[in-house]
XYZ file of C-alpha atoms in Angstrom:
412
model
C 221.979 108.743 -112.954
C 220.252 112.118 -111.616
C 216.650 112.218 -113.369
C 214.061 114.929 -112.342
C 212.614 112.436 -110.300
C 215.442 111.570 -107.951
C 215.761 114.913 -106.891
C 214.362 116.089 -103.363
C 210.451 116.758 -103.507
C 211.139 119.868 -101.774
C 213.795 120.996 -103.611
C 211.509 119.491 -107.213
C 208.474 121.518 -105.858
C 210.778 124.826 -105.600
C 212.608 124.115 -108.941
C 208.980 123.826 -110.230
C 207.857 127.522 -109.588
C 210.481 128.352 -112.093
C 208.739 126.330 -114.660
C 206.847 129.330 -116.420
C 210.631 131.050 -117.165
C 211.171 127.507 -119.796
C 209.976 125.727 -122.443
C 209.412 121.745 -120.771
C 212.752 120.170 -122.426
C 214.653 123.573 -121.349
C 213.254 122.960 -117.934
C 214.385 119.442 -117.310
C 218.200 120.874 -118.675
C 217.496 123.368 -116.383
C 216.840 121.017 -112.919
C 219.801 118.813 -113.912
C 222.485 121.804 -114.378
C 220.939 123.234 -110.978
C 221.535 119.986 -109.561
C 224.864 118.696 -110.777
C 226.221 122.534 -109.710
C 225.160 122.055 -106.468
C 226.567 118.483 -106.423
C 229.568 119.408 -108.004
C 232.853 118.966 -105.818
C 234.995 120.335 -108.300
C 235.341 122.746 -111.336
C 231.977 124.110 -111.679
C 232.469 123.908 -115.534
C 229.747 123.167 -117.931
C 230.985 119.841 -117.986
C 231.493 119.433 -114.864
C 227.461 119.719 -113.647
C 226.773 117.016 -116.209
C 229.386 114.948 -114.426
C 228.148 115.603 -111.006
C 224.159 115.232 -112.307
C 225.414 111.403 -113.598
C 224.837 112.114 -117.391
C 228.115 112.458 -118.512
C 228.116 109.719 -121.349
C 224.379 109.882 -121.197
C 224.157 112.981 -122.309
C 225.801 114.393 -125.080
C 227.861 118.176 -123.814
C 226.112 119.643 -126.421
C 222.933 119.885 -124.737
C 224.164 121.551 -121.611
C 225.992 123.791 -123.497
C 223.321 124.393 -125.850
C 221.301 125.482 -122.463
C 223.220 128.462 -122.139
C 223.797 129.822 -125.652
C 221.409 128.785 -127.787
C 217.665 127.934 -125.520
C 214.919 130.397 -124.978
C 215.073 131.967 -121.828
C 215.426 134.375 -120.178
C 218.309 135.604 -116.962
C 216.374 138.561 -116.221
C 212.868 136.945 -115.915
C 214.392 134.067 -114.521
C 215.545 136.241 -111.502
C 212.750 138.057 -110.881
C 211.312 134.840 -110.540
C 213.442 133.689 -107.880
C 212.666 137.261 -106.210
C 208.997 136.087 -106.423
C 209.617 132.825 -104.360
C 211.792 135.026 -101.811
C 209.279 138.077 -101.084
C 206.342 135.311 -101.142
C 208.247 132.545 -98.956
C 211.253 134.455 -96.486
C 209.649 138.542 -96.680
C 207.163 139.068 -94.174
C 204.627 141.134 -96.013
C 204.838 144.355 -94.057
C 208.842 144.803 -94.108
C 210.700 146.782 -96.606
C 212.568 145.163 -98.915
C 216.779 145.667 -98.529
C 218.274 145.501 -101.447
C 222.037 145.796 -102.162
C 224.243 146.254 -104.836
C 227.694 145.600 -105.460
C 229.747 144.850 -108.373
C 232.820 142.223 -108.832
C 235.136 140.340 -111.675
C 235.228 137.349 -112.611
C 238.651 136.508 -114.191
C 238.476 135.003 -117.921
C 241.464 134.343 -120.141
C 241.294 134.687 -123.869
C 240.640 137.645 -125.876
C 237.793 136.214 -127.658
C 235.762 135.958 -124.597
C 232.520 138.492 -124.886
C 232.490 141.476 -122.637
C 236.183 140.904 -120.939
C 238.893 143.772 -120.090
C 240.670 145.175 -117.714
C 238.763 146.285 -114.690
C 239.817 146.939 -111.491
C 239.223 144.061 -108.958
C 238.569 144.862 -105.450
C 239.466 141.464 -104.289
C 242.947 141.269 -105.756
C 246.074 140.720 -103.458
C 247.974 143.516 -104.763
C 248.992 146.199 -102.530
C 249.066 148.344 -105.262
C 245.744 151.293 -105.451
C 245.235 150.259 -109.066
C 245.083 146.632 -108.847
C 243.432 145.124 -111.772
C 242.330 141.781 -113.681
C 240.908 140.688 -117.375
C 238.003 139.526 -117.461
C 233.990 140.046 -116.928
C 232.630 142.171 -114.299
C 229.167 142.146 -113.283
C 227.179 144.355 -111.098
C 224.452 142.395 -108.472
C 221.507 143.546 -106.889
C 220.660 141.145 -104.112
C 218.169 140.953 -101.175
C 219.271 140.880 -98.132
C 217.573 138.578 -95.041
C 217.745 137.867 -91.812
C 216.935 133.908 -91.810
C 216.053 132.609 -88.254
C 219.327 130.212 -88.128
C 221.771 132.686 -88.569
C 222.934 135.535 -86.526
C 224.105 137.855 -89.526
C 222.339 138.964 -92.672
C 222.193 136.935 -95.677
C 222.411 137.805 -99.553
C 220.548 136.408 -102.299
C 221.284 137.595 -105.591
C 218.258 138.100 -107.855
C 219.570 140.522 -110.557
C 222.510 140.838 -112.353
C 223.985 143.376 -115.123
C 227.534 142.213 -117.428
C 229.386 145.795 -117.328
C 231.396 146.357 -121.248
C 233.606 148.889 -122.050
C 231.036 150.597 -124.582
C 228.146 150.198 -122.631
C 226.532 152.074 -119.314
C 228.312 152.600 -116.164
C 227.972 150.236 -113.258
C 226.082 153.245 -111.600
C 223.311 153.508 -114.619
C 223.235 149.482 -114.741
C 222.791 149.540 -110.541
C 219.866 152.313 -111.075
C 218.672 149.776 -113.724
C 218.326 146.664 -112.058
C 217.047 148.457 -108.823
C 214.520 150.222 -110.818
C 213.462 146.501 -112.367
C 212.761 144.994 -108.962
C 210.902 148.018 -107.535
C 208.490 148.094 -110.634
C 207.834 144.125 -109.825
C 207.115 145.588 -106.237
C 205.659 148.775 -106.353
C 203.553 149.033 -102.875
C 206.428 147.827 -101.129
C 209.126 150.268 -99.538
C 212.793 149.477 -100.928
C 216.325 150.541 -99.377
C 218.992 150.654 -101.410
C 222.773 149.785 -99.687
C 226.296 150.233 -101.715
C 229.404 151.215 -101.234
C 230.619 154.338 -101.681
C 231.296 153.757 -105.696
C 227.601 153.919 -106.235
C 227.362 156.965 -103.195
C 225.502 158.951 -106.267
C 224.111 156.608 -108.000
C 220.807 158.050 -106.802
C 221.202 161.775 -107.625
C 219.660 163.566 -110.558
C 221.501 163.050 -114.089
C 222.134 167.110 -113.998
C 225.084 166.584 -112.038
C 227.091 164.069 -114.446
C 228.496 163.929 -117.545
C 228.745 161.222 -119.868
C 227.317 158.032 -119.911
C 226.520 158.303 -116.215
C 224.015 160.877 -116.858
C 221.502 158.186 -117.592
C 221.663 157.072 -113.992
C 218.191 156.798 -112.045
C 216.758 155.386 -108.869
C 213.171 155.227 -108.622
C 211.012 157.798 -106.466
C 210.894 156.184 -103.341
C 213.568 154.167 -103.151
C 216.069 155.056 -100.860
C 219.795 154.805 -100.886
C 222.928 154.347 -98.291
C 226.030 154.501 -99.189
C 229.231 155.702 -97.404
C 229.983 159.203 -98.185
C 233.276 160.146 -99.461
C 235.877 161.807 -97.514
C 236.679 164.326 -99.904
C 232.846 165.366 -100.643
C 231.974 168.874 -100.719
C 228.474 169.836 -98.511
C 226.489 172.822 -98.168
C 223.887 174.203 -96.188
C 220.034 174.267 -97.778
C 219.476 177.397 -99.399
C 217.251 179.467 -97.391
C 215.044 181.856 -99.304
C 215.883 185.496 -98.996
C 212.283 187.438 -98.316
C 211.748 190.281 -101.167
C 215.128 189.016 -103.464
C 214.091 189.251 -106.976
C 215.334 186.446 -109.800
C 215.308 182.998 -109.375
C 215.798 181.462 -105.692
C 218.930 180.426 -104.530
C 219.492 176.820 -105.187
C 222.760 175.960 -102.858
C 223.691 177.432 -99.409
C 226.618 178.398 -97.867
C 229.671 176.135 -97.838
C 230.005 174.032 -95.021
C 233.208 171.586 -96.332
C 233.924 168.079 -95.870
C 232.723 165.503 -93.471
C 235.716 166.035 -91.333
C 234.210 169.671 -90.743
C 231.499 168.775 -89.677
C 232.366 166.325 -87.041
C 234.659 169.298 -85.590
C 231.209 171.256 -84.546
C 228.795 168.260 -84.888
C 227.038 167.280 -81.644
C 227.656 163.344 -81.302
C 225.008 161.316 -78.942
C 225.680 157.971 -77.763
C 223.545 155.267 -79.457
C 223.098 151.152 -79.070
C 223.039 149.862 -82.327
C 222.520 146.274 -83.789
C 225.521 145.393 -86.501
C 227.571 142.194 -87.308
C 225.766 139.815 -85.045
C 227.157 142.119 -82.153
C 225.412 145.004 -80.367
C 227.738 148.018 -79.952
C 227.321 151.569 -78.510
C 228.696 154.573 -80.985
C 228.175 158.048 -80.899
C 226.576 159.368 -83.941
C 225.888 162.956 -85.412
C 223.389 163.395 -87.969
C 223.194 166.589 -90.032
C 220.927 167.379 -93.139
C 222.411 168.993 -95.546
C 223.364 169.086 -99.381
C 225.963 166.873 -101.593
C 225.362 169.639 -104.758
C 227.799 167.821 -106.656
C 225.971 164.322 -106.252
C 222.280 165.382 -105.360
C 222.164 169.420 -106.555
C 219.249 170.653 -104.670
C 218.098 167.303 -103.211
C 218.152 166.988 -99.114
C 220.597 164.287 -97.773
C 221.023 163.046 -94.694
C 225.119 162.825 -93.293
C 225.579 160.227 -90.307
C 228.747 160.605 -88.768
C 229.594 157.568 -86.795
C 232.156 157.506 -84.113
C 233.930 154.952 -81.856
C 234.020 155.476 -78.242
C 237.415 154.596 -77.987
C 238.352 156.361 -81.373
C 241.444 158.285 -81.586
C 240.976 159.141 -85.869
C 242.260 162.741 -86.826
C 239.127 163.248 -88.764
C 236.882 163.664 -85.702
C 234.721 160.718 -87.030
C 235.448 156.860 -88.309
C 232.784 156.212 -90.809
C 230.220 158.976 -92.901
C 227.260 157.320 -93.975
C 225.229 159.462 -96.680
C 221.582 158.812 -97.094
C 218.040 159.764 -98.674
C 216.573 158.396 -96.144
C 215.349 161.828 -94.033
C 213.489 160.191 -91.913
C 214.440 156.526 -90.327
C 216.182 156.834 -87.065
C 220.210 157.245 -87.298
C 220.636 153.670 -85.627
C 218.804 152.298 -88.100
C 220.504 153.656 -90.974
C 223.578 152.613 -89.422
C 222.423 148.841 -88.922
C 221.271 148.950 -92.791
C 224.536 150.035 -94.364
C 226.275 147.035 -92.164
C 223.857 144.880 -93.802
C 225.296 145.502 -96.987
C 228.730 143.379 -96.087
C 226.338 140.304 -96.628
C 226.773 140.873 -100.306
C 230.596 141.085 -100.214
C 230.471 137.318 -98.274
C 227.982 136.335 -100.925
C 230.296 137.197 -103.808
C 233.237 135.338 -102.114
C 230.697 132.320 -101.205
C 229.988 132.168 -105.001
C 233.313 131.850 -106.123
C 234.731 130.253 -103.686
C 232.190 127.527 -102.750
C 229.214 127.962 -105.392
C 232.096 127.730 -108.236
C 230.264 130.700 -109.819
C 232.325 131.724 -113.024
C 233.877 128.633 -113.367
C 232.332 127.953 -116.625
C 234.762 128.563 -119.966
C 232.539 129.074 -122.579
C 232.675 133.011 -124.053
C 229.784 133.384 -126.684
C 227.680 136.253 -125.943
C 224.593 134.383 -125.277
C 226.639 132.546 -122.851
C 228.593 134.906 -121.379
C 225.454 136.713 -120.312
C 223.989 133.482 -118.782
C 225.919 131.104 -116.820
C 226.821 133.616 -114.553
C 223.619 134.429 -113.329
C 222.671 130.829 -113.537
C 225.464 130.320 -110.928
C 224.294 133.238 -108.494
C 220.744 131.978 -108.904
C 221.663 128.212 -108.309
C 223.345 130.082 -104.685
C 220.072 131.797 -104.445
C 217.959 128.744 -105.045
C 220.545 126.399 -102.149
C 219.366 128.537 -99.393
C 215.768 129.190 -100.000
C 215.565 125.440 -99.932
C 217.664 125.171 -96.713
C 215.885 127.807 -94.863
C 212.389 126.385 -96.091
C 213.217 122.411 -95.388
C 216.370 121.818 -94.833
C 217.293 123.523 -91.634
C 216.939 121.541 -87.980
C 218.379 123.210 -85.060
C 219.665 119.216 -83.852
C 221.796 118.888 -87.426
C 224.627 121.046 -86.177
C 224.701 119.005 -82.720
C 224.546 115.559 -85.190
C 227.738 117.189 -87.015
C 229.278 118.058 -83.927
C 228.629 114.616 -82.515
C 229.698 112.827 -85.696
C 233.505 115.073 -85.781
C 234.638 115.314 -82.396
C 237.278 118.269 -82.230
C 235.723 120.276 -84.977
C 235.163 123.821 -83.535
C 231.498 124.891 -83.104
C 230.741 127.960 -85.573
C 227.765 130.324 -84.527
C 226.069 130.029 -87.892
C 225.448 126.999 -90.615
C 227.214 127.484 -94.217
C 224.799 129.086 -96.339
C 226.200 127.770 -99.374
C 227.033 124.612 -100.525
């Protein structure tokens, strides 16, 4: 039987800086669920961590479901308290902070379950454009490291926003969680990755409508994203010496990314990106997205394979309010931000995140982000104490024929 006690000391000690976030009894529910979830060969359900903790027929369900829709605490505190142990434990304390932000669905059945509908799910297997599922989708903020056994970034989810059909966009809810971890971290610089759904997400509410209107990054923060193809730019609007009325606030129009690259001047660059080092030619142009940003400067990076043969005169845009990091930077940043799409897949595919069946509100809202914080929790511990560069010969040693992989599984 799994008891506080029998777990790890280092993994106890960690558990333990998440003490403040519970009441004591809530806290010992707490280190079991965390435990039998990373334990847990099977169904990740409710259930199913009591069974893997050893208290199944010690402990009555009710309590472990009682943890997640009924006890006092909090998902949002409790994540900022696992950002807490990251910054202080993996962040050295001059680097900026990368945070990205994605958003995914977790299939439920049953129409009773709180929060679910039809979204669209990027991960379906349909060919069709408008693929969709039922169920809850939930928009992630997570940070994203470089851990010294690894050769490609790593994403730790911190904060997490459920997305209903009456409630704010996934772009306001992304502005909203970023803007919670950079109050937490004020002195500390922040970059912002996405993909190109949440391209805007940083751009004044002026140029929405709707609900989206309420959608705010904080000053400072920066944001990558990749720009769309069909985007509209302009030139900055120069001011016109002795012109009466108010100043021009747009320039003249320029057109989409693909006109740019046909005058653009592309330089060959080295850049760092998916554990490989590659040499692109890039094109950088400042310039304004009215549409997205009105009158607010953005950077376009126009990224190009040496080899390329697109009709577009350029393979990837990047768009950025970032004026002022070099372009090979930027470009090494946004491929950062894949980590978060292997995190999401690690989490249900591995972690067993969403697994759980219960569809109360309180519940709903909980045991998801007790699942990507459980993920979070796994490899803060193995990079900490868990990690020796001899286990991966041991494993090799101990299976003969298995294939050597460049990097340790970073969940469980």
């Amino acid at each position: 039987m799994l008891q506080f006690e029998t777990l790890p000391p280092s993994f106890a000690t960690l558990l333990q800086t998440l003490g403040p976030c519970f009441t004591a009894p809530t806290f010992r529910t707490f280190a079991v669920l965390v435990a039998g979830m990373i334990a847990q060969p099977g169904r990740h359900t409710v259930t199913g961590m009591l069974t893997a903790a050893g208290l199944a027929g010690v402990w009555h369900h009710a309590k472990a479901h009682w943890f997640f829709s009924r006890a006092r605490w909090c998902a949002d505190a409790l994540g900022m308290a696992v950002l807490a142990v990251i910054v202080e434990q993996l962040l050295p304390a001059d680097a900026a902070m990368l945070i990205a932000v994605d958003d995914t669905l977790f299939r439920r059945s049953g129409r009773k379950v709180y929060a679910t509908g039809w979204w669209h799910d990027g991960a379906a297997t349909s060919k069709r454009r408008d693929a969709t599922g039922w169920g809850n989708r939930w928009v992630i903020a997570a940070v994203v490291l470089w851990l010294p056994f690894t050769d490609r970034p790593v994403a730790l989810p911190v904060a997490f926003a459920l997305c209903t059909k009456t409630g704010p966009t996934p772009q306001v809810l992304a502005g909203r969680l970023v803007t919670r971890i950079a109050a937490a971290y004020p002195h500390r610089q922040i970059d912002v990755v996405a993909d190109a759904w949440y391209a805007s997400a940083a751009g004044p509410a002026g140029a929405t409508v709707g609900k989206t209107r309420q959608r705010a990054f904080p000053p400072g923060v920066t944001l990558t994203s990749r720009l769309r193809a069909n985007a509209c730019l302009n030139a900055i609007a120069q001011p016109i010496p002795g012109a009466r009325g108010r100043p021009r606030r747009i320039g003249t129009r320029l057109g989409k990314p693909a006109d740019l690259a046909a005058t653009a001047t592309f330089t060959p660059t080295t850049v760092r990106r998916y554990g490989r080092t590659d040499t692109i030619h890039i094109a950088q142009i400042t310039r304004l997205w009215y549409g997205a940003y009105r009158s607010q400067a953005i950077r376009v990076i126009l990224i190009r394979d040496p080899d390329s043969k697109t009709s577009t005169g350029y393979d990837l845009a990047l768009v950025t309010t970032d004026l002022t990091s070099h372009p090979e930077h930027i470009v090494a940043r946004y491929a950062a931000r894949w980590s978060i799409e292997v995190m999401i897949e690690d989490a249900k595919q591995t972690t067993g995140v969403g697994q759980a069946r219960n569809r109360t509100p309180t519940a709903v809202t909980r045991t998801v982000p007790f699942g990507l914080i459980t993920q979070s929790l796994t490899v803060c511990w193995y990079t900490l104490h868990g990690h020796h560069p001899d286990l991966a010969t041991q494993r090799r040693a101990a299976a003969p024929g298995t294939p050597p992989k460049p990097n340790p599984p970073t969940t469980t």
